[in-house]
């Protein structure tokens, strides 16, 4: 089991190479090998969404992707969401709406919400709720999270008009 | 949601506003370091071997194959854990016997539940540790299992702990038993009271074991250094509670233990007791003093951390035609798990608390079963209790033809009434909270449509003050660094910093709070019991008063006047016609650095009340309950940061809804947990819930607190299952007397109805 493979990726815009064992998940590689610990582990079996990252434009549970499957992939993690100009609108609205309490699920929610707004810039409340069904939050009851996502969509809408 | 930025109606400038939390940016950028995020040089990874049996004698453990696996650095069993004597230990939200805590850390002679720790391994990486755990050979003698509290009370039931004797109203019994304690509250003459009643309702209820469901699993890193000093980094509700447990369980002097709390991903009562930390410390010592990190898998969290008790409850209530309750009686059987210590005491205190009663009797039983040892879960014991009492109250009101809110108004406790468990109630806002629902557009608008129903229920919670220590230093630019020891689980850095800012008359953003470990601040009780914004807020007010005294002296020096002449209000210091702001005064310079510290222990905290109203629609073909609208009013004293107060209420409602509709531990007959994943342990998701309207009732600031703060974290988990049951009854005609009210159970009840 100790044979390692070299994997070439682009993570948050930078070329990143890492060595990993076939049995290591992308989540483990991000957290333990690359020390990108903003991606969280809540269940390690795809039920909670805390480990969500965007891989080649698709929202994935990084605990369900093997590290070796990331060869040639382009990955966005929470560490890559803000730009040098400032926070992503979702990060800003999450702060303003108090859409986090403990904050452990927040990175996953932010990536999930970004993936939603990237494909549906003007979602309804119901669309937001169903899109976020794969992300568990135990602190907020989702109320302020849903409001923060809708508000971020509104703000982006205003900017593009 | 209106962003109220003009401050509070009571003239506060900071309190009542909604600033962005100080730790916010770190938490939306992934920069915040949670317990499992810590990496140290030379780090090893630990893994626990757990019992596959719910009840078994441990005959032998052979660790030799595990020790021989390359990459394994240490293996421990209970033989490595010091023997500790019986000693009652209080951890704020819970009380336990130290010997049982030790046996829950690593089983000695018997495994008492599926997942009970048996041994642990430290290795170069987690995969090797997992392989090594599987190489440990344990010989078990499986024993008969008992999972239900009332069955465990029967003669002939399998006995979990041979030496256990019932604490029967303070006297110790003589026979082996699973009943750890029988408690009782009694007042007046219940039979005479029931004789006076025109209507009597009596019902029995069953609730299942449920889990806090925090998204971050338990974790901890330990370094037992060569000099004997133990350093723990972990996610905990209280670093000092961890220090004390480590010291006691490992028999290390408290001065040799340092605990650094890292960011914590939810807790709700479940991260007070230690599970992994003592194991990581023992492994660290045995592995040549290398740091050891341990994290639970989700299955381990569900199987073997501390969920809250399943229960059986009987409630009997009688009332006159005018609605007045003449007598009430309750019997509560709470399942403690493998060791004593269910929250039945709190349940017994909560169950009839919203009602003025001349005649009452409450009996509570703490009963061992082959399930994991229960630990605190948000208003521990309250939700099960209120589920039973509030359903009976609803049925009584219905039988009397009364509006359920009016029925509660007639019987509502108020200031000066005595609680069932003894203490006199101080000023509370319960009646105002009932009125808030009665007058709310939600309650005033009739619910229409088939299969729909509206339910209401109320809840009471004690709240807690507790000990807090804080310190502060004033920077040259007039900002303030605040050092606190209260773990921030839901925005308490903000609410604490805001109270210091209010006291000093400076902006919330000018206070920079930091949560530190046990070496860097005085003792702090856990973040629990809804105490932090109340108790640590109390401490920062005292701290601010001290800083203001120093500043007055600075102003007196500056103006060459007597210090008595200097007044301070809202951050402005004045004497005669001269005045200067806090920041300007700091800019004048000071010979000595401006620092202060404060330690406080308010003895009482104002108790909290919540009144909830929910509309549901029940699918007649599947039994699925859909929540159409939810309004939760709560007596909050003074809301420091209203967004986070609303958040506490909304989150508590969501947990209560999960408890009411879906969540349960499902065991097979041998006591194996069958649903140890977040797919099968079904917590509410975003599409399961509507927006939750949190109504903050600020009519009754808590007496004795400088800002009238009332703990808000817990009470709103109490009413939801009862409110849902009452709503389901109106929608279907069926009274659901068991939780969870999942589709299959509701469907079955509708068919049988």
XYZ file of N, CA, C and O in Angstrom, chain B residues 223-336:
456
model
N 0.486 16.145 23.766
C 1.927 15.942 23.902
C 2.231 15.777 25.382
O 2.018 16.694 26.173
N 2.672 14.567 25.732
C 3.128 14.335 27.118
C 4.636 14.504 27.072
O 5.360 13.617 26.632
N 5.109 15.634 27.475
C 6.510 15.997 27.262
C 7.458 15.202 28.161
O 7.047 14.612 29.160
N 8.727 15.237 27.800
C 9.747 14.505 28.575
C 9.817 14.990 30.023
O 10.233 14.260 30.916
N 9.445 16.247 30.261
C 9.498 16.780 31.629
C 8.221 16.502 32.419
O 8.039 17.007 33.516
N 7.316 15.707 31.841
C 6.095 15.350 32.557
C 4.932 16.276 32.296
O 3.821 16.031 32.769
N 5.182 17.360 31.563
C 4.089 18.299 31.308
C 3.211 17.798 30.161
O 3.704 17.389 29.127
N 1.911 17.848 30.375
C 0.955 17.388 29.361
C 0.326 18.604 28.697
O -0.229 19.469 29.374
N 0.426 18.667 27.371
C -0.230 19.755 26.639
C -1.302 19.146 25.727
O -1.017 18.237 24.960
N -2.511 19.667 25.868
C -3.635 19.195 25.052
C -4.136 20.358 24.194
O -4.343 21.462 24.703
N -4.337 20.091 22.915
C -5.029 21.028 22.026
C -6.283 20.313 21.545
O -6.192 19.175 21.042
N -7.437 20.944 21.688
C -8.645 20.227 21.281
C -9.809 21.177 21.075
O -9.725 22.365 21.360
N -10.893 20.617 20.560
C -12.153 21.354 20.433
C -12.982 21.020 21.658
O -13.412 19.889 21.818
N -13.187 21.997 22.502
C -13.906 21.735 23.746
C -14.749 22.930 24.140
O -14.435 24.057 23.784
N -15.787 22.646 24.915
C -16.598 23.735 25.455
C -15.891 24.413 26.617
O -16.280 25.503 27.021
N -14.882 23.746 27.192
C -14.216 24.350 28.333
C -12.823 23.792 28.536
O -12.656 22.636 28.911
N -11.813 24.618 28.296
C -10.430 24.162 28.459
C -10.148 23.765 29.907
O -9.413 22.807 30.165
N -10.763 24.491 30.846
C -10.488 24.166 32.254
C -11.158 22.857 32.656
O -10.651 22.134 33.505
N -12.286 22.558 32.050
C -12.941 21.277 32.318
C -12.096 20.127 31.770
O -11.995 19.064 32.380
N -11.458 20.342 30.625
C -10.566 19.319 30.069
C -9.349 19.167 30.976
O -8.941 18.055 31.318
N -8.792 20.295 31.406
C -7.605 20.230 32.279
C -7.913 19.420 33.533
O -7.127 18.558 33.947
N -9.061 19.705 34.133
C -9.425 19.029 35.362
C -9.633 17.527 35.134
O -9.198 16.696 35.934
N -10.269 17.167 34.028
C -10.485 15.739 33.749
C -9.163 15.027 33.468
O -8.941 13.910 33.930
N -8.297 15.671 32.686
C -6.998 15.061 32.379
C -6.209 14.863 33.668
O -5.623 13.797 33.918
N -6.215 15.884 34.499
C -5.486 15.805 35.763
C -6.007 14.642 36.609
O -5.235 13.857 37.150
N -7.312 14.524 36.723
C -7.894 13.467 37.555
C -7.723 12.084 36.932
O -7.379 11.125 37.612
N -8.009 11.979 35.628
C -7.987 10.655 34.987
C -6.563 10.113 34.857
O -6.348 8.917 34.930
N -5.607 11.005 34.640
C -4.220 10.550 34.460
C -3.393 10.747 35.724
O -2.196 10.494 35.734
N -4.039 11.213 36.766
C -3.392 11.488 38.052
C -2.136 12.337 37.869
O -1.047 12.014 38.346
N -2.301 13.417 37.141
C -1.213 14.378 36.925
C -1.573 15.667 37.664
O -2.732 16.053 37.693
N -0.582 16.313 38.291
C -0.896 17.573 38.972
C -1.470 18.580 37.972
O -1.052 18.621 36.812
N -2.408 19.390 38.439
C -3.067 20.321 37.539
C -2.059 21.308 36.940
O -2.199 21.768 35.810
N -0.997 21.583 37.692
C 0.036 22.510 37.207
C 0.846 21.894 36.064
O 1.583 22.591 35.383
N 0.697 20.600 35.855
C 1.435 19.912 34.797
C 0.574 19.707 33.552
O 0.942 18.943 32.663
N -0.601 20.326 33.542
C -1.504 20.156 32.400
C -1.838 21.523 31.818
O -2.245 22.426 32.541
N -1.627 21.660 30.520
C -2.019 22.876 29.803
C -3.010 22.477 28.715
O -2.761 21.524 27.976
N -4.111 23.191 28.643
C -5.084 22.902 27.598
C -5.307 24.154 26.756
O -5.618 25.221 27.283
N -5.100 24.010 25.462
C -5.326 25.112 24.527
C -6.556 24.784 23.685
O -6.550 23.808 22.938
N -7.606 25.582 23.836
C -8.795 25.305 23.036
C -8.623 25.877 21.633
O -8.262 27.029 21.471
N -8.868 25.043 20.636
C -8.856 25.535 19.251
C -10.305 25.810 18.845
O -11.220 25.621 19.636
N -10.509 26.293 17.629
C -11.884 26.574 17.207
C -12.699 25.291 17.286
O -12.179 24.194 17.055
N -13.979 25.450 17.585
C -14.812 24.279 17.862
C -16.003 24.257 16.909
O -16.701 25.250 16.755
N -16.187 23.109 16.279
C -17.217 22.981 15.261
C -18.522 22.440 15.796
O -18.991 21.390 15.368
N -19.103 23.175 16.734
C -20.371 22.756 17.323
C -20.146 21.842 18.501
O -19.128 21.135 18.583
N -21.071 21.844 19.445
C -20.892 21.030 20.648
C -22.256 20.694 21.275
O -22.586 19.550 21.464
N -23.011 21.736 21.620
C -24.368 21.589 22.169
C -24.400 20.745 23.444
O -25.378 20.054 23.708
N -23.312 20.767 24.218
C -23.237 19.973 25.445
C -22.369 18.743 25.303
O -21.911 18.172 26.289
N -22.102 18.332 24.063
C -21.396 17.081 23.832
C -19.885 17.166 23.895
O -19.201 16.141 23.789
N -19.337 18.373 24.055
C -17.879 18.490 24.105
C -17.417 19.100 25.425
O -16.677 20.078 25.479
N -17.913 18.501 26.505
C -17.461 18.839 27.854
C -16.652 17.664 28.398
O -15.539 17.825 28.863
N -17.231 16.482 28.294
C -16.507 15.279 28.711
C -15.385 14.976 27.722
O -15.543 15.159 26.529
N -14.263 14.455 28.245
C -13.175 14.060 27.356
C -13.382 12.606 26.927
O -13.923 11.798 27.674
N -12.995 12.316 25.729
C -13.013 10.943 25.212
C -11.615 10.573 24.702
O -11.005 9.617 25.151
N -11.119 11.354 23.744
C -9.859 11.017 23.089
C -8.644 11.593 23.799
O -7.546 11.025 23.723
N -8.826 12.728 24.465
C -7.672 13.461 24.994
C -6.814 12.638 25.952
O -5.580 12.636 25.822
N -7.420 11.916 26.916
C -6.562 11.122 27.808
C -5.838 9.994 27.068
O -4.696 9.661 27.402
N -6.497 9.430 26.047
C -5.862 8.351 25.275
C -4.677 8.905 24.490
O -3.588 8.296 24.451
N -4.881 10.068 23.874
C -3.788 10.676 23.105
C -2.608 10.994 24.005
O -1.445 10.819 23.621
N -2.889 11.432 25.236
C -1.803 11.752 26.166
C -1.028 10.487 26.548
O 0.208 10.469 26.526
N -1.760 9.427 26.884
C -1.086 8.170 27.252
C -0.265 7.625 26.078
O 0.861 7.146 26.265
N -0.834 7.716 24.879
C -0.107 7.245 23.696
C 1.137 8.092 23.467
O 2.203 7.572 23.102
N 1.023 9.389 23.687
C 2.171 10.283 23.492
C 3.323 9.886 24.410
O 4.473 9.792 23.988
N 2.996 9.640 25.669
C 4.054 9.250 26.614
C 4.696 7.929 26.199
O 5.912 7.781 26.186
N 3.840 6.984 25.818
C 4.353 5.658 25.494
C 5.135 5.662 24.180
O 6.000 4.812 23.954
N 4.808 6.618 23.292
C 5.457 6.683 21.975
C 6.711 7.552 22.017
O 7.141 8.074 20.978
N 7.262 7.750 23.196
C 8.498 8.529 23.282
C 8.259 10.024 23.215
O 9.070 10.766 22.661
N 7.136 10.449 23.784
C 6.842 11.887 23.928
C 6.681 12.589 22.585
O 7.102 13.726 22.432
N 6.091 11.895 21.643
C 5.726 12.570 20.388
C 4.258 12.996 20.459
O 3.455 12.333 21.109
N 3.923 14.084 19.807
C 2.515 14.498 19.832
C 1.646 13.502 19.071
O 2.065 12.957 18.056
N 0.442 13.270 19.586
C -0.486 12.313 18.983
C -1.812 13.014 18.713
O -2.388 13.648 19.605
N -2.250 12.889 17.467
C -3.555 13.452 17.103
C -4.575 12.335 16.987
O -4.303 11.288 16.398
N -5.764 12.596 17.554
C -6.852 11.624 17.402
C -8.113 12.356 16.984
O -8.417 13.431 17.491
N -8.829 11.783 16.037
C -10.144 12.307 15.675
C -11.099 11.133 15.554
O -10.699 10.039 15.163
N -12.332 11.367 15.911
C -13.335 10.313 15.756
C -13.858 10.321 14.325
O -13.950 11.373 13.694
N -14.203 9.132 13.835
C -15.000 9.070 12.612
C -16.438 9.420 12.992
O -16.800 9.416 14.165
N -17.266 9.682 11.995
C -18.671 9.990 12.301
C -19.353 8.809 12.976
O -20.151 8.973 13.898
N -19.027 7.597 12.541
C -19.647 6.426 13.173
C -19.245 6.347 14.644
O -20.066 6.020 15.503
N -17.985 6.668 14.939
C -17.554 6.660 16.344
C -18.278 7.727 17.148
O -18.640 7.518 18.305
N -18.466 8.896 16.530
C -19.175 9.979 17.227
C -20.562 9.493 17.643
O -20.992 9.683 18.783
N -21.252 8.854 16.694
C -22.622 8.448 16.995
C -22.656 7.274 17.975
O -23.480 7.238 18.888
N -21.744 6.321 17.799
C -21.757 5.131 18.658
C -21.280 5.429 20.070
O -21.765 4.837 21.018
N -20.286 6.302 20.197
C -19.539 6.263 21.454
C -19.179 7.621 22.032
O -18.373 7.700 22.948
N -19.746 8.717 21.532
C -19.651 9.944 22.318
C -20.918 9.971 23.162
O -21.538 8.945 23.379
N -21.314 11.121 23.661
C -22.451 11.121 24.582
C -23.698 11.728 24.001
O -23.871 12.937 23.996
N -24.604 10.902 23.471
C -25.888 11.442 23.016
C -26.757 11.794 24.230
O -26.264 11.774 25.350
N -28.007 12.107 24.025
C -28.858 12.305 25.204
C -29.882 11.184 25.315
O -30.131 10.439 24.366
N -30.430 11.111 26.495
C -31.227 9.965 26.915
C -32.498 9.769 26.115
O -33.242 10.719 25.874
N -32.770 8.519 25.777
C -34.127 8.121 25.468
C -34.898 8.069 26.780
O -34.306 7.982 27.859
N -36.217 8.118 26.709
C -36.959 8.201 27.960
C -38.370 7.642 27.819
O -38.906 7.505 26.720
N -38.926 7.329 28.965
C -40.345 6.995 29.094
C -40.906 7.952 30.136
O -40.313 8.126 31.199
N -42.018 8.586 29.812
C -42.559 9.603 30.711
C -44.076 9.445 30.800
O -44.744 9.265 29.780
N -44.574 9.502 32.020
C -46.030 9.518 32.221
C -46.401 10.855 32.860
O -45.770 11.286 33.821
N -47.411 11.503 32.308
C -47.879 12.780 32.868
C -49.373 12.695 33.103
O -50.125 12.187 32.257
N -49.788 13.219 34.241
C -51.209 13.285 34.593
C -51.471 14.711 35.057
O -50.739 15.233 35.893
N -52.466 15.339 34.464
C -52.799 16.714 34.831
C -54.298 16.842 34.943
O -55.045 16.286 34.129
N -54.750 17.594 35.936
C -56.184 17.841 36.100
C -56.459 19.327 36.203
O -55.635 20.083 36.722
N -57.630 19.754 35.685
C -57.967 21.172 35.724
C -59.459 21.366 35.952
O -60.275 20.490 35.652
N -59.779 22.537 36.499
C -61.183 22.944 36.655
C -61.694 23.451 35.304
O -60.920 23.751 34.404
N -63.007 23.601 35.240
C -63.617 24.104 33.999
C -63.080 25.475 33.608
O -63.039 25.832 32.430
N -62.693 26.268 34.618
C -62.183 27.620 34.319
C -60.744 27.587 33.798
O -60.171 28.628 33.504
N -60.166 26.388 33.689
C -58.836 26.267 33.127
C -57.726 26.138 34.155
O -56.582 25.840 33.797
N -58.042 26.368 35.413
C -57.010 26.329 36.436
C -56.580 24.882 36.704
O -57.419 24.019 36.945
N -55.267 24.638 36.674
C -54.761 23.283 36.948
C -54.791 23.049 38.454
O -54.300 23.873 39.230
N -55.384 21.923 38.846
C -55.512 21.644 40.283
C -54.424 20.694 40.782
O -54.099 20.704 41.962
N -53.903 19.893 39.894
C -52.840 18.963 40.299
C -52.111 18.461 39.063
O -52.697 18.394 37.984
N -50.859 18.127 39.254
C -50.094 17.541 38.149
C -49.081 16.563 38.710
O -48.509 16.777 39.788
N -48.891 15.495 37.965
C -47.984 14.444 38.414
C -47.190 13.945 37.213
O -47.731 13.843 36.108
N -45.927 13.669 37.439
C -45.094 13.182 36.335
C -44.121 12.133 36.841
O -43.635 12.201 37.971
N -43.885 11.164 35.986
C -42.902 10.127 36.289
C -41.977 10.039 35.071
O -42.459 9.934 33.941
N -40.680 10.138 35.319
C -39.724 10.166 34.215
C -38.682 9.064 34.384
O -38.051 8.975 35.448
N -38.520 8.247 33.370
C -37.461 7.234 33.365
C -36.495 7.616 32.237
O -36.876 7.596 31.061
N -35.279 7.992 32.604
C -34.299 8.418 31.607
C -33.184 7.383 31.513
O -32.648 6.940 32.534
N -32.816 7.057 30.277
C -31.747 6.081 30.050
C -30.390 6.780 30.086
O -30.099 7.639 29.249
N -29.576 6.396 31.070
C -28.288 7.059 31.267
C -27.225 6.526 30.324
O -26.195 7.151 30.139
